[in-house]
Coordinates of C-alpha atoms and ligand atoms in Angstrom, one line a residue:
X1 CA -13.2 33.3 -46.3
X2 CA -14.6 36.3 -44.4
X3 CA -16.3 39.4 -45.0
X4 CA -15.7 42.4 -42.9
X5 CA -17.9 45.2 -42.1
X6 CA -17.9 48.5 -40.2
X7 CA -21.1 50.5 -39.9
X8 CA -21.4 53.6 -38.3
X9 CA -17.8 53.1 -36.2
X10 CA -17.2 55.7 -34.1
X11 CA -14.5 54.8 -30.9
X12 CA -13.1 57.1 -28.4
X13 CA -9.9 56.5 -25.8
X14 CA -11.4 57.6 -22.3
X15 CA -8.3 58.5 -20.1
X16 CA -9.0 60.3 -16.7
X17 CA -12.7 61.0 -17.6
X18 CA -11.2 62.9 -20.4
X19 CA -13.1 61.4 -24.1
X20 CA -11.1 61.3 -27.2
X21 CA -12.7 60.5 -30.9
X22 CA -10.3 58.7 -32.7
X23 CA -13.0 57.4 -35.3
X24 CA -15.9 58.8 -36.1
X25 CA -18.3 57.7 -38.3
X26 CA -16.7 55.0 -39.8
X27 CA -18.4 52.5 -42.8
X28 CA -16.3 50.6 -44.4
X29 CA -16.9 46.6 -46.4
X30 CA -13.9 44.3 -47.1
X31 CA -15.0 41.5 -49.4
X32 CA -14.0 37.7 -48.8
X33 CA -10.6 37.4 -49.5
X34 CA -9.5 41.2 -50.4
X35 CA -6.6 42.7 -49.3
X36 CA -6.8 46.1 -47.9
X37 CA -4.0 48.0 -46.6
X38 CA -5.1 51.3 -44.8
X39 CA -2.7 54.2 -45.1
X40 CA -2.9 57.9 -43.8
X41 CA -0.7 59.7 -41.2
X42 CA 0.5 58.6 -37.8
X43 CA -2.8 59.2 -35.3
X44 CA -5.5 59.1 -37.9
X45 CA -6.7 56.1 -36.5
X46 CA -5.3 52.8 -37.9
X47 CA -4.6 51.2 -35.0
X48 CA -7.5 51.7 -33.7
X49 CA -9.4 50.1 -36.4
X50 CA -7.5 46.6 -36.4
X51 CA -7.6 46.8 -32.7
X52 CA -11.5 46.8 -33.6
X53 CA -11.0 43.8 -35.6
X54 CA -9.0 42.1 -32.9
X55 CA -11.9 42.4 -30.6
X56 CA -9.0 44.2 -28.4
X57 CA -11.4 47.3 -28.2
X58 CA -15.4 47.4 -28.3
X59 CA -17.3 50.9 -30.8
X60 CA -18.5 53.5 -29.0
X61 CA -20.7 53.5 -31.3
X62 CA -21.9 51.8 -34.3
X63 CA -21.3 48.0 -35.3
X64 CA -18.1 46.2 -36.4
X65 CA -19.3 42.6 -38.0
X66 CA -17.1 39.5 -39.5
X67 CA -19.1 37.3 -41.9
X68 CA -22.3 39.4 -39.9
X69 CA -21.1 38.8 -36.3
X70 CA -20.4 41.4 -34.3
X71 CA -16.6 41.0 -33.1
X72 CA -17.2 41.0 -29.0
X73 CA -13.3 39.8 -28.7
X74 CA -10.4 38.0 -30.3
X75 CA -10.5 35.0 -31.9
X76 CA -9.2 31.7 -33.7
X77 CA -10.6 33.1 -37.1
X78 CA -7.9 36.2 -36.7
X79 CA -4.7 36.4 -36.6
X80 CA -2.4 39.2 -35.8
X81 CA 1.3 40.9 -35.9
X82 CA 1.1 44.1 -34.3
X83 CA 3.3 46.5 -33.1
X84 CA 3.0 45.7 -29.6
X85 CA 2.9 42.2 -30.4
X86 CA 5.3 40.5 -27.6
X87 CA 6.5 36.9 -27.9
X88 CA 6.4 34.2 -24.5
X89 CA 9.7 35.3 -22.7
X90 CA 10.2 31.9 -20.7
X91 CA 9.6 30.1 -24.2
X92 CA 12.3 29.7 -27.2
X93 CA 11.8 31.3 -31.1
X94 CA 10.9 28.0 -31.7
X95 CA 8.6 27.2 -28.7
X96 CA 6.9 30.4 -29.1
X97 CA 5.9 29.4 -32.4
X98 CA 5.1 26.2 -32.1
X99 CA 2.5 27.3 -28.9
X100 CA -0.1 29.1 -32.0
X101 CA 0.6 26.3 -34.2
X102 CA -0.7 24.2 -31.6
X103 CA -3.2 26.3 -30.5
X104 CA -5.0 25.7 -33.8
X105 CA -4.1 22.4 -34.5
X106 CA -5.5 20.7 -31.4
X107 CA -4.8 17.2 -31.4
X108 CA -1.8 17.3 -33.6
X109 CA 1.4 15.9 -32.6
X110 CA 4.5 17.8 -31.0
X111 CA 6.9 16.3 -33.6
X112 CA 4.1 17.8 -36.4
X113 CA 4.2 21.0 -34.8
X114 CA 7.8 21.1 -34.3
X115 CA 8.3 20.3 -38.2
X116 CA 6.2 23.2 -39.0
X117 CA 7.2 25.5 -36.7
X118 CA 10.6 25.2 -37.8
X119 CA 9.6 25.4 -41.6
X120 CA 8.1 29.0 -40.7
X121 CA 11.3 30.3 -38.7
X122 CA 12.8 29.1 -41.9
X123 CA 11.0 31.1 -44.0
X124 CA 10.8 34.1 -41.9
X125 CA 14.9 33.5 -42.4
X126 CA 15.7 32.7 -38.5
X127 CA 15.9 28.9 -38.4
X128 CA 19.6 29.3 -36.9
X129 CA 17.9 31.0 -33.8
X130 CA 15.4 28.5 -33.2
X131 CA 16.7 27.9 -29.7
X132 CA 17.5 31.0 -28.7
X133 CA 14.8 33.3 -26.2
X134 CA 12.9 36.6 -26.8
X135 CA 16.1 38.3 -24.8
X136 CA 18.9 36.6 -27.2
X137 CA 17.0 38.2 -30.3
X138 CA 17.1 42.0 -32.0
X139 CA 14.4 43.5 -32.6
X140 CA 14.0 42.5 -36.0
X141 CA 14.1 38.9 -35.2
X142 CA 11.4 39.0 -32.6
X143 CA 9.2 40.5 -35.0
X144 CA 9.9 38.0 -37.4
X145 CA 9.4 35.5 -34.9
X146 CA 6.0 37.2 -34.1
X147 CA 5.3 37.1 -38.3
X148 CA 6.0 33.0 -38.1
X149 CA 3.5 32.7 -34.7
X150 CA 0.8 34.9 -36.5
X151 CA 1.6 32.4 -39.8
X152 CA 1.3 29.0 -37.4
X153 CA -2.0 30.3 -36.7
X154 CA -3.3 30.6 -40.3
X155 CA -6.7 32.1 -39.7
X156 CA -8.9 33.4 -42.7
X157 CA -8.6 36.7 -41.4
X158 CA -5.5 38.4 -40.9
X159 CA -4.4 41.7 -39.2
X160 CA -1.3 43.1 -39.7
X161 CA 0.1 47.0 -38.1
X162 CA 3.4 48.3 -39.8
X163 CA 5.0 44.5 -39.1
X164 CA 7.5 45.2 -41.2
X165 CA 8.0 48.6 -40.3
X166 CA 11.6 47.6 -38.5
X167 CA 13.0 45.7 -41.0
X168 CA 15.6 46.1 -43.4
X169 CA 14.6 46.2 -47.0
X170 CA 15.7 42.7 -48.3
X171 CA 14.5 40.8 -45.6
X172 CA 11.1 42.6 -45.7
X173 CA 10.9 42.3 -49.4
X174 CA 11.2 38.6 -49.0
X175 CA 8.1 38.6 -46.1
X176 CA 6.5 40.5 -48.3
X177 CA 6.4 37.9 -50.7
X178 CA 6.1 35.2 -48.2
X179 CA 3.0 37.1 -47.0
X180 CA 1.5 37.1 -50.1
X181 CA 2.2 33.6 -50.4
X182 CA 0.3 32.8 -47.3
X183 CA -2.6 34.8 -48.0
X184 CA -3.2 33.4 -51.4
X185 CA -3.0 29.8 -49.6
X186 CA -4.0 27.5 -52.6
X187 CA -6.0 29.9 -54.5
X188 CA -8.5 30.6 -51.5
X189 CA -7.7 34.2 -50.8
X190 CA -7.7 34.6 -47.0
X191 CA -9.1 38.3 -45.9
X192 CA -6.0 40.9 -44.7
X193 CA -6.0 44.4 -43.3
X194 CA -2.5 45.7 -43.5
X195 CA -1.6 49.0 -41.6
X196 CA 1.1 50.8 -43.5
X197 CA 3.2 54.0 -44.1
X198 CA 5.0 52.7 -46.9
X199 CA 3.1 53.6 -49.9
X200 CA 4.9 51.3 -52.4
X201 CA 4.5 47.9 -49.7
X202 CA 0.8 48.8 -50.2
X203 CA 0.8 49.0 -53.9
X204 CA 2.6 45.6 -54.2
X205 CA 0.1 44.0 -51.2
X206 CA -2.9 45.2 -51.7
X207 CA -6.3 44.8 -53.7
X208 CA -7.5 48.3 -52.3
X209 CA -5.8 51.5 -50.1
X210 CA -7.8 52.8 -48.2
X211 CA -6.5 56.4 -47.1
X212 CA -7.3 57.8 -44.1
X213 CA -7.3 61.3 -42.5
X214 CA -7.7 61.8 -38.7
X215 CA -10.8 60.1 -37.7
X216 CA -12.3 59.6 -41.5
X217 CA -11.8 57.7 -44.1
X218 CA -10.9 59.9 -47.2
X219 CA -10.9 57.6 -49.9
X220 CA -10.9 53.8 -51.4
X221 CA -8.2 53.5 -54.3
X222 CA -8.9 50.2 -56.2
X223 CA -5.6 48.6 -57.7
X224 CA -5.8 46.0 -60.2
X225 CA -6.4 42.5 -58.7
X226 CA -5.3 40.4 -61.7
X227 CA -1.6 42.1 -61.3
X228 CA 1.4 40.3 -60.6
X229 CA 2.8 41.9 -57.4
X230 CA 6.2 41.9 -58.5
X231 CA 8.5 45.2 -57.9
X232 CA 9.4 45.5 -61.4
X233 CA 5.7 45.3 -62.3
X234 CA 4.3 48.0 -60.0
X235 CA 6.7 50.4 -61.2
X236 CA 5.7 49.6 -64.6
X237 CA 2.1 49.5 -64.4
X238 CA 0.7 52.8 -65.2
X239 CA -2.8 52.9 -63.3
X240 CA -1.0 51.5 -60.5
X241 CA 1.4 54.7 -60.7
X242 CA -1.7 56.9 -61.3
X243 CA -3.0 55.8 -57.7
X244 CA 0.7 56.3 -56.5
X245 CA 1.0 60.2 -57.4
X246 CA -2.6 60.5 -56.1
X247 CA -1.4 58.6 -52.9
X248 CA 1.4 60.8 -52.3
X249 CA -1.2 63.6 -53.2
X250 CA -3.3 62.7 -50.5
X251 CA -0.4 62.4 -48.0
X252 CA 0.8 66.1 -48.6
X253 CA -3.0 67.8 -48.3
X254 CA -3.2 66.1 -45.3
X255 CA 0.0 66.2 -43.7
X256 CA 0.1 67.6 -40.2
X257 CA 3.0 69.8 -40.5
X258 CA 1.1 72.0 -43.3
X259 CA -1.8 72.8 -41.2
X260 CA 0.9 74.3 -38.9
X261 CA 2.7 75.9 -42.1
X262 CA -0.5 77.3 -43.2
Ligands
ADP301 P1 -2.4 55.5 -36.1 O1 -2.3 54.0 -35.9 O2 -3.1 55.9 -37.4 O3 -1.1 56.1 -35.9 P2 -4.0 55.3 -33.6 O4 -5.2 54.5 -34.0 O5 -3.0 54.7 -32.8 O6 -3.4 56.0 -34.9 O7 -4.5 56.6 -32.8 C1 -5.6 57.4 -33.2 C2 -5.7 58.6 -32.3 O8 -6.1 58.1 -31.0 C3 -4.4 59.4 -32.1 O9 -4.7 60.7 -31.9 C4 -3.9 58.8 -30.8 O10 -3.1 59.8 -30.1 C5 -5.1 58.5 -30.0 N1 -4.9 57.4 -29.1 C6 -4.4 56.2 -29.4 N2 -4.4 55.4 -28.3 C7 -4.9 56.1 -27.3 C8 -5.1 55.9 -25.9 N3 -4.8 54.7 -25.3 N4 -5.6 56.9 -25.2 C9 -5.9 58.1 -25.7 N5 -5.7 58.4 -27.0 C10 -5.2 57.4 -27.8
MG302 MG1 -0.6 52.8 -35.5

């Protein structure tokens, strides 16, 4: 599985001449098969760096490598759910997903990919909308939909930007766990960035949090990697509470509404 680097990142948005920085300075290594999820306030950048990854945007500056290629644009090796992320409209829940599955599975057989694209809208919990279009579905069942395309892909790399962020608790418990399913994939980690603002979704996902203040990364918390990522357990673990209070530590220092306060 993949490596992931970022060297020197800096990226700005250029609108009407006008030059933003949204990173600056950025140097950051994911290891093969680790599980990051970057936190930090909205606009500190997050987006921006798995829009990096997705080859969706270029660095002003600096280099950002997979396995020690530089990513020049999106690819089979990555697969994403963002929040943008916007299904075929002229193409059922079930057509849609069946489209990535097939994407990556050249050569394989429409009955093969219907069989497994209906296994995944069963497992995202949708199967009885199979048949339905983008426009027949909430919100929270395109994004599931989106979940089971990004899953039909099953790259070694995977992106993911608040895609549960929409979602009612049970059901996103239960992708959660599905997720984590996925990634571990027989025991071959596959590599994930995960963008949340849900602290406890990134202490049950993730191998390291990764906080973030605008433009900057602030710091790397480690969590254990041997732990089982159940609820229960990450309440009960202590060092895994320590790196919560420091978390939520971080989050108040540097929340925007104190520098106002202040
Ligand atoms: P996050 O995902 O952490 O909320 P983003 O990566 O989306 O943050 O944005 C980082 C910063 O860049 C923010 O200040 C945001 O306003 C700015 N930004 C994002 N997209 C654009 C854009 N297309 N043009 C100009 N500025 C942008
Ligand atoms: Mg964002």
């Amino acid at each position: 599985m993949p490596s992931i680097s970022f060297e020197d990142v800096s990226y700005a948005y250029v609108d009407n001449n006008e030059a933003f920085l949204a990173l600056e300075h950025i140097d950051l290594k994911i290891a093969d098969g680790e599980f990051v999820c970057l936190v930090g306030h909205s606009g500190c950048g997050k987006s921006t760096m798995l829009n990096l990854l997705a080859g969706l945007a270029r660095p002003t500056q600096g280099r950002v490598s997979i396995d020690g290629l530089p990513v020049e644009g999106p690819g089979p090796d990555r697969s994403i759910v963002f929040q943008s992320y916007s299904l075929f409209p002229w193409q059922t829940a079930l057509g849609n997903v069946m489209f990535s599955f097939r994407q990556t599975n050249k050569g394989v057989s429409r009955e093969e990919a219907r069989h497994r694209a209906t296994e995944l809208l069963a497992q995202v919990g949708i199967e009885a909308a199979a048949n339905r279009y983008p426009f027949q579905l909430s919100g929270g069942m395109r994004q599931r939909v989106a979940i089971a395309r990004a899953l039909a892909v099953d790259a070694p790399v995977m992106l993911l930007d608040e895609p549960f962020g929409a979602l009612d608790p049970m059901i996103r418990r239960k992708l959660q766990e599905l997720l984590l399913e996925l990634w571990v994939d027989g025991g071959c980690c596959k590599t994930a960035v995960f963008v949340t603002h849900d602290i406890d979704e990134a202490l049950i996902l993730a191998d390291r949090i990764v906080f973030m203040e605008p433009k900057h990364i602030v710091r790397s918390f480690d969590l254990p990697r041997t732990r089982t990522r159940s609820v229960d357990e990450v309440a009960a673990d202590p060092q895994v509470q320590d790196v919560k209070r420091e978390v939520l530590r971080l989050f108040d220092a540097t929340s925007p509404e104190r520098e106002a306060v202040l």
